[in-house]
Short mmCIF file of C-alpha atoms in Angstrom, two decimals:
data_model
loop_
_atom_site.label_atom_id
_atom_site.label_comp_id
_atom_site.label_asym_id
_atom_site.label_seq_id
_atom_site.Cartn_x
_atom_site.Cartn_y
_atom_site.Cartn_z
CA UNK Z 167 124.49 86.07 118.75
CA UNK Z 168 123.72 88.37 115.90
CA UNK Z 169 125.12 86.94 112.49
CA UNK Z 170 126.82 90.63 111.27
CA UNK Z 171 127.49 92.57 114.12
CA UNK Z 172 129.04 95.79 114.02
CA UNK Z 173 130.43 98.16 116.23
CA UNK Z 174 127.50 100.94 116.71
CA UNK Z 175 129.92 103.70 117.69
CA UNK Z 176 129.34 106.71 117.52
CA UNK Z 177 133.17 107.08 116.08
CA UNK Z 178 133.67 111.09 116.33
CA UNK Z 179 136.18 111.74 113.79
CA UNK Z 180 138.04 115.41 113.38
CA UNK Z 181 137.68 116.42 109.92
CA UNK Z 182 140.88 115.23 107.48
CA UNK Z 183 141.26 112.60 109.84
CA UNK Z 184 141.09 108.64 109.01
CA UNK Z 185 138.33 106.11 110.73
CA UNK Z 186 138.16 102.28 110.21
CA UNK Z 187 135.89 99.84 111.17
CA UNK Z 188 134.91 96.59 111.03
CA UNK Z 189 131.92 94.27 110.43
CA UNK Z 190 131.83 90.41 111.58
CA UNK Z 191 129.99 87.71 110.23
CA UNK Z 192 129.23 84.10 111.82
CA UNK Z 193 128.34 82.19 108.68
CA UNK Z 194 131.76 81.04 107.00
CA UNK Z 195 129.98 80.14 103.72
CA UNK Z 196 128.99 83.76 103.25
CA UNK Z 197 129.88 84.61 99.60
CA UNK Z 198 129.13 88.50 98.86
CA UNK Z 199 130.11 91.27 100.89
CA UNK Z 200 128.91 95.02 100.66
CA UNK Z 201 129.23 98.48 102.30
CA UNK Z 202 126.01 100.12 102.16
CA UNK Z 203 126.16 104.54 103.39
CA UNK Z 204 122.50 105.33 105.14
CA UNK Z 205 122.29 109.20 106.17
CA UNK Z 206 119.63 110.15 108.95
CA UNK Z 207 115.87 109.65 107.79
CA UNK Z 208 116.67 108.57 104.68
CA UNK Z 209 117.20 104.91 103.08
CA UNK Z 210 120.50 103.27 102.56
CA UNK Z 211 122.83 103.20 99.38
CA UNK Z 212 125.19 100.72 97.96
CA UNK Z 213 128.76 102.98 98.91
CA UNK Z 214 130.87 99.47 97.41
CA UNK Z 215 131.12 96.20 97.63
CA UNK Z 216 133.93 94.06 98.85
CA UNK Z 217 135.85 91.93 96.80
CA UNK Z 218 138.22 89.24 98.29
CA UNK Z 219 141.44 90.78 96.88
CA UNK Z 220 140.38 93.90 98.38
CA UNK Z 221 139.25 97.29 97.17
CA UNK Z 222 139.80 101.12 97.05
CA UNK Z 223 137.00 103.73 95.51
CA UNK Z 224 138.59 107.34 96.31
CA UNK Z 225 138.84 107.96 100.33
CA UNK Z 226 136.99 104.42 101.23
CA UNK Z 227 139.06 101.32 101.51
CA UNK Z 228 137.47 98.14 101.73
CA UNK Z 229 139.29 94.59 102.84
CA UNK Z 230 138.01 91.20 103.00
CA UNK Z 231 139.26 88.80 106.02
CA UNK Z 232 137.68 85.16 105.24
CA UNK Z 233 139.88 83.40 107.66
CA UNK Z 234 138.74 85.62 110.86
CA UNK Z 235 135.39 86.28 108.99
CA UNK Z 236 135.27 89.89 108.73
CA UNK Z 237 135.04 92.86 106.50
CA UNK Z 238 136.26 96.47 107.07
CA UNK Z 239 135.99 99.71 105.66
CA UNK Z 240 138.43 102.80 105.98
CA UNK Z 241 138.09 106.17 105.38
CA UNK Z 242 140.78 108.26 104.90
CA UNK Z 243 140.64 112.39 104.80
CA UNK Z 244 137.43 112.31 106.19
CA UNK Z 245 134.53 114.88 105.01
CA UNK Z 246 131.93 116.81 107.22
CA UNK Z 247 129.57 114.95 104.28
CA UNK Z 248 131.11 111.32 105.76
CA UNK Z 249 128.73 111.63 108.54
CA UNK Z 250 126.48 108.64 108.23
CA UNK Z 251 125.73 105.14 109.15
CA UNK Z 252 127.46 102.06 107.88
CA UNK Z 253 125.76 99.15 107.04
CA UNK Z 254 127.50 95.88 105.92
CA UNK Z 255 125.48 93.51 104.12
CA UNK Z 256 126.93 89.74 104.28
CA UNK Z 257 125.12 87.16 101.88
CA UNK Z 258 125.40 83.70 100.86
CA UNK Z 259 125.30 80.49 103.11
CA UNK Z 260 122.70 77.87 101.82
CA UNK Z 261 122.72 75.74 98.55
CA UNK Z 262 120.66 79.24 97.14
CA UNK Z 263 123.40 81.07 95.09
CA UNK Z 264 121.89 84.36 96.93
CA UNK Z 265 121.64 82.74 100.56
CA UNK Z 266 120.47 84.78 103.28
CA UNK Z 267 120.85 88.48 103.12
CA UNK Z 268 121.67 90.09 106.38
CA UNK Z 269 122.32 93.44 107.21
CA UNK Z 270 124.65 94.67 110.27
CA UNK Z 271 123.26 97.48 112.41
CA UNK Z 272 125.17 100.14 111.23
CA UNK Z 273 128.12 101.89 112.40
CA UNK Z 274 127.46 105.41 112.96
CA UNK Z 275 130.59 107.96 112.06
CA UNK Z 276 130.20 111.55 113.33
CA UNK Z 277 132.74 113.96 111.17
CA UNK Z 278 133.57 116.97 113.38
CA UNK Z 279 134.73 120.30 111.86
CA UNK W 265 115.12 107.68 85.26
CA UNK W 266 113.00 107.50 88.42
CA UNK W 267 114.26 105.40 91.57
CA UNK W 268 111.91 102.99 93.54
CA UNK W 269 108.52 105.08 94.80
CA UNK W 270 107.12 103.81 97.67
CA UNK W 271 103.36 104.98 99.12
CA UNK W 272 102.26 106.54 101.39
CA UNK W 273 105.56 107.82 103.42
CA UNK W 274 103.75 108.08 106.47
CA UNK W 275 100.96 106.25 108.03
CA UNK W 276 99.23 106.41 111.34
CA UNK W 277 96.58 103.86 112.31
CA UNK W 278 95.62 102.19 115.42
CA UNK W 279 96.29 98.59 116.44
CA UNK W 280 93.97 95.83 115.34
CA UNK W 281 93.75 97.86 112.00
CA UNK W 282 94.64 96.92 108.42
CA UNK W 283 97.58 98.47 106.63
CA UNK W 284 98.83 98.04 102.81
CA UNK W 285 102.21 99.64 101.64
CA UNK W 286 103.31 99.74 97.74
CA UNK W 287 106.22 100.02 96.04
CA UNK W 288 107.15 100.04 92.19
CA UNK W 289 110.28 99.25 91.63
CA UNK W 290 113.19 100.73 89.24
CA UNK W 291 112.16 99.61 85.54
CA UNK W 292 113.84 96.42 84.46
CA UNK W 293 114.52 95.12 87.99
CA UNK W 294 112.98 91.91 88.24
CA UNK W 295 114.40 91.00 92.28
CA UNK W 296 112.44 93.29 94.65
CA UNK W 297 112.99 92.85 98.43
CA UNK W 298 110.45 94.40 101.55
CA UNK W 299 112.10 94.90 104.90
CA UNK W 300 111.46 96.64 107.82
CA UNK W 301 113.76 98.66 110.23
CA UNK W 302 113.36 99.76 113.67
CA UNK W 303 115.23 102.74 115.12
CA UNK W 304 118.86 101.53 115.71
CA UNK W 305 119.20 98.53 113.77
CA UNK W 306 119.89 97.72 110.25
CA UNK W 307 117.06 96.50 107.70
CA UNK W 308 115.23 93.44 108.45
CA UNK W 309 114.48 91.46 105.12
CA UNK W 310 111.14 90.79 104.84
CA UNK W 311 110.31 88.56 101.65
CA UNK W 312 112.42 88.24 98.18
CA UNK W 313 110.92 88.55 94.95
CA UNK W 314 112.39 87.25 91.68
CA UNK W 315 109.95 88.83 88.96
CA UNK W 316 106.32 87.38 90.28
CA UNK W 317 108.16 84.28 92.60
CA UNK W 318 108.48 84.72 96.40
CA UNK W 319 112.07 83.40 96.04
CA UNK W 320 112.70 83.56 100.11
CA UNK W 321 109.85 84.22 102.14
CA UNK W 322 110.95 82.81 105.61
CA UNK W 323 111.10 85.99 107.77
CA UNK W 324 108.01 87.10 106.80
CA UNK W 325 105.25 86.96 109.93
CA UNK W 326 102.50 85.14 107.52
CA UNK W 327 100.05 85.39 109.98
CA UNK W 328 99.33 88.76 109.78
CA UNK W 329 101.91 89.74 106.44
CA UNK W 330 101.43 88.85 103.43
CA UNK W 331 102.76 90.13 100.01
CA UNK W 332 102.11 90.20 96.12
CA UNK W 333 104.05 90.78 93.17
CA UNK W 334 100.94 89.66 90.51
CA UNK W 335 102.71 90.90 87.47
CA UNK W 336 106.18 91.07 88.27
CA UNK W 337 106.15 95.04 88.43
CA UNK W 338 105.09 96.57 91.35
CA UNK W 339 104.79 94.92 95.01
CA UNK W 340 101.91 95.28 97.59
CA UNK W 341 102.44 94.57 101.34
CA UNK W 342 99.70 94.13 103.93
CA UNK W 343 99.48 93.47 107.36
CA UNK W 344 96.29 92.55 108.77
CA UNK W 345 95.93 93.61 111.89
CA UNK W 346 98.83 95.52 113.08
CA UNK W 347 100.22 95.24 116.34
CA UNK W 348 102.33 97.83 118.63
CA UNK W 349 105.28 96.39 117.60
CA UNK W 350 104.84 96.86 113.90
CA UNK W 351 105.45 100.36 113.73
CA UNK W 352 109.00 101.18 111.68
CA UNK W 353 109.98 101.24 108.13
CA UNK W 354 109.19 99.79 106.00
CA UNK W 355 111.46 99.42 102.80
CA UNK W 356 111.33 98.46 99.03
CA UNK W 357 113.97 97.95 97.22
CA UNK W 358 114.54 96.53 93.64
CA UNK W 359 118.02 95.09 92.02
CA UNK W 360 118.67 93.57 88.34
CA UNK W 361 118.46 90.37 89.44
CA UNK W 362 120.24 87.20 87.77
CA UNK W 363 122.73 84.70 89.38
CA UNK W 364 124.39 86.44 92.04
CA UNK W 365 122.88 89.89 94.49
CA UNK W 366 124.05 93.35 93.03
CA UNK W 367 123.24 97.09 94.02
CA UNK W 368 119.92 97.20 95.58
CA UNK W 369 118.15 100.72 95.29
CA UNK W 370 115.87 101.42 98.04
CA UNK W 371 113.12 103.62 97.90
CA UNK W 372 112.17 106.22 100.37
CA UNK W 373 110.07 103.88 102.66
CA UNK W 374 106.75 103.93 104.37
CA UNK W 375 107.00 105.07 108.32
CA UNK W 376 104.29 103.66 110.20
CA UNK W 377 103.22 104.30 113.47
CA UNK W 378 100.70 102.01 115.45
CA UNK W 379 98.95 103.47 118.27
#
């Protein structure tokens, strides 16, 4: 078993609509959490990271769920431009303050007009 | 200010042969991370770098990758000799650094295809 697996969709969403989805994660000790937004061909950026109280940046959403060990991300009014994959990156897990970093395998989101 | 450059973006060679990929990272990073992805999945980490220290090495293939960071700038990584299976993309990417991971910027990455 992978230790972040996501959901690798395609989720076709109509335009204006909203799209969540989640990201699990096997290793309870994991400490940091983050969203990362990779478009076709090109390399991945940080979209936010995921605090345990939960957080909001415009459209995206972004919750924390320790006890069932997973994070989420929801997009609300989605944009033609939304059309991407997800990554989640999970890290933390060993006496190292960093731990392991692992990256899921994306979630792709297709935005239809 | 200029985001992590990576060279060459594309390189075709044939198996058995040597390959080096280089990356210089945003200035004033001092973590810089290699990893590879395949079609499909997400990035792969490859090695960890805090300034010139290989700070988690442990899913890097050391007998045919290896890695350098001499002066804590810019990052060279070889593989010697490449195999079918290396070909993807490989990525540099470079982050402040300090007690905890932040944003990681990721350059452009090197595509290479073995034959």
């Amino acid at each position: 078993r992978k230790e972040v697996e996501q959901d690798p969709g395609p989720f076709n969403v109509p335009e204006g609509a909203t799209v969540a989805f989640n990201c699990t994660y096997s290793n309870s000790a994991s400490q940091s959490f983050f969203w990362y937004r990779q478009d076709c061909r090109k390399e991945p950026k940080l979209l936010m990271s995921v605090y345990s109280s939960g957080n909001e940046d415009g459209r995206f959403t972004a919750q924390l769920n320790r006890a069932s060990q997973y994070i989420s991300l929801l997009i609300r009014d989605s944009k033609l431009s939304d059309s991407a994959t997800y990554l989640c990156v999970v890290t933390g897990g060993t006496t190292d303050s960093w731990g392991k970093l692992q990256f899921g395998a994306g979630t792709q989101v297709v935005v239809t007009p | 200010e200029a985001g992590v450059v990576q060279s060459p973006r594309y390189k075709i060679i044939e198996k058995k042969q040597p390959v080096a990929f280089w990356c210089n990272p945003i200035s004033g990073h001092n973590t810089l991370y290699w990893y590879l992805q395949n079609l499909g999945q997400g990035p792969e980490l490859l090695i960890r770098y805090e300034n010139e220290e290989a700070v988690d090495d442990s899913q890097l293939p050391k007998d045919r990758f290896s890695a350098e960071r001499l002066k804590g700038v810019d990052s060279t990584l070889k593989i010697q000799p490449a195999e079918l299976g290396d070909s993807a993309v490989y990525l540099c990417a470079s982050s402040l650094g300090g007690g905890a991971p932040n944003e990681q910027f990721f350059g452009p990455g090197t595509r290479l295809t073995v034959l």
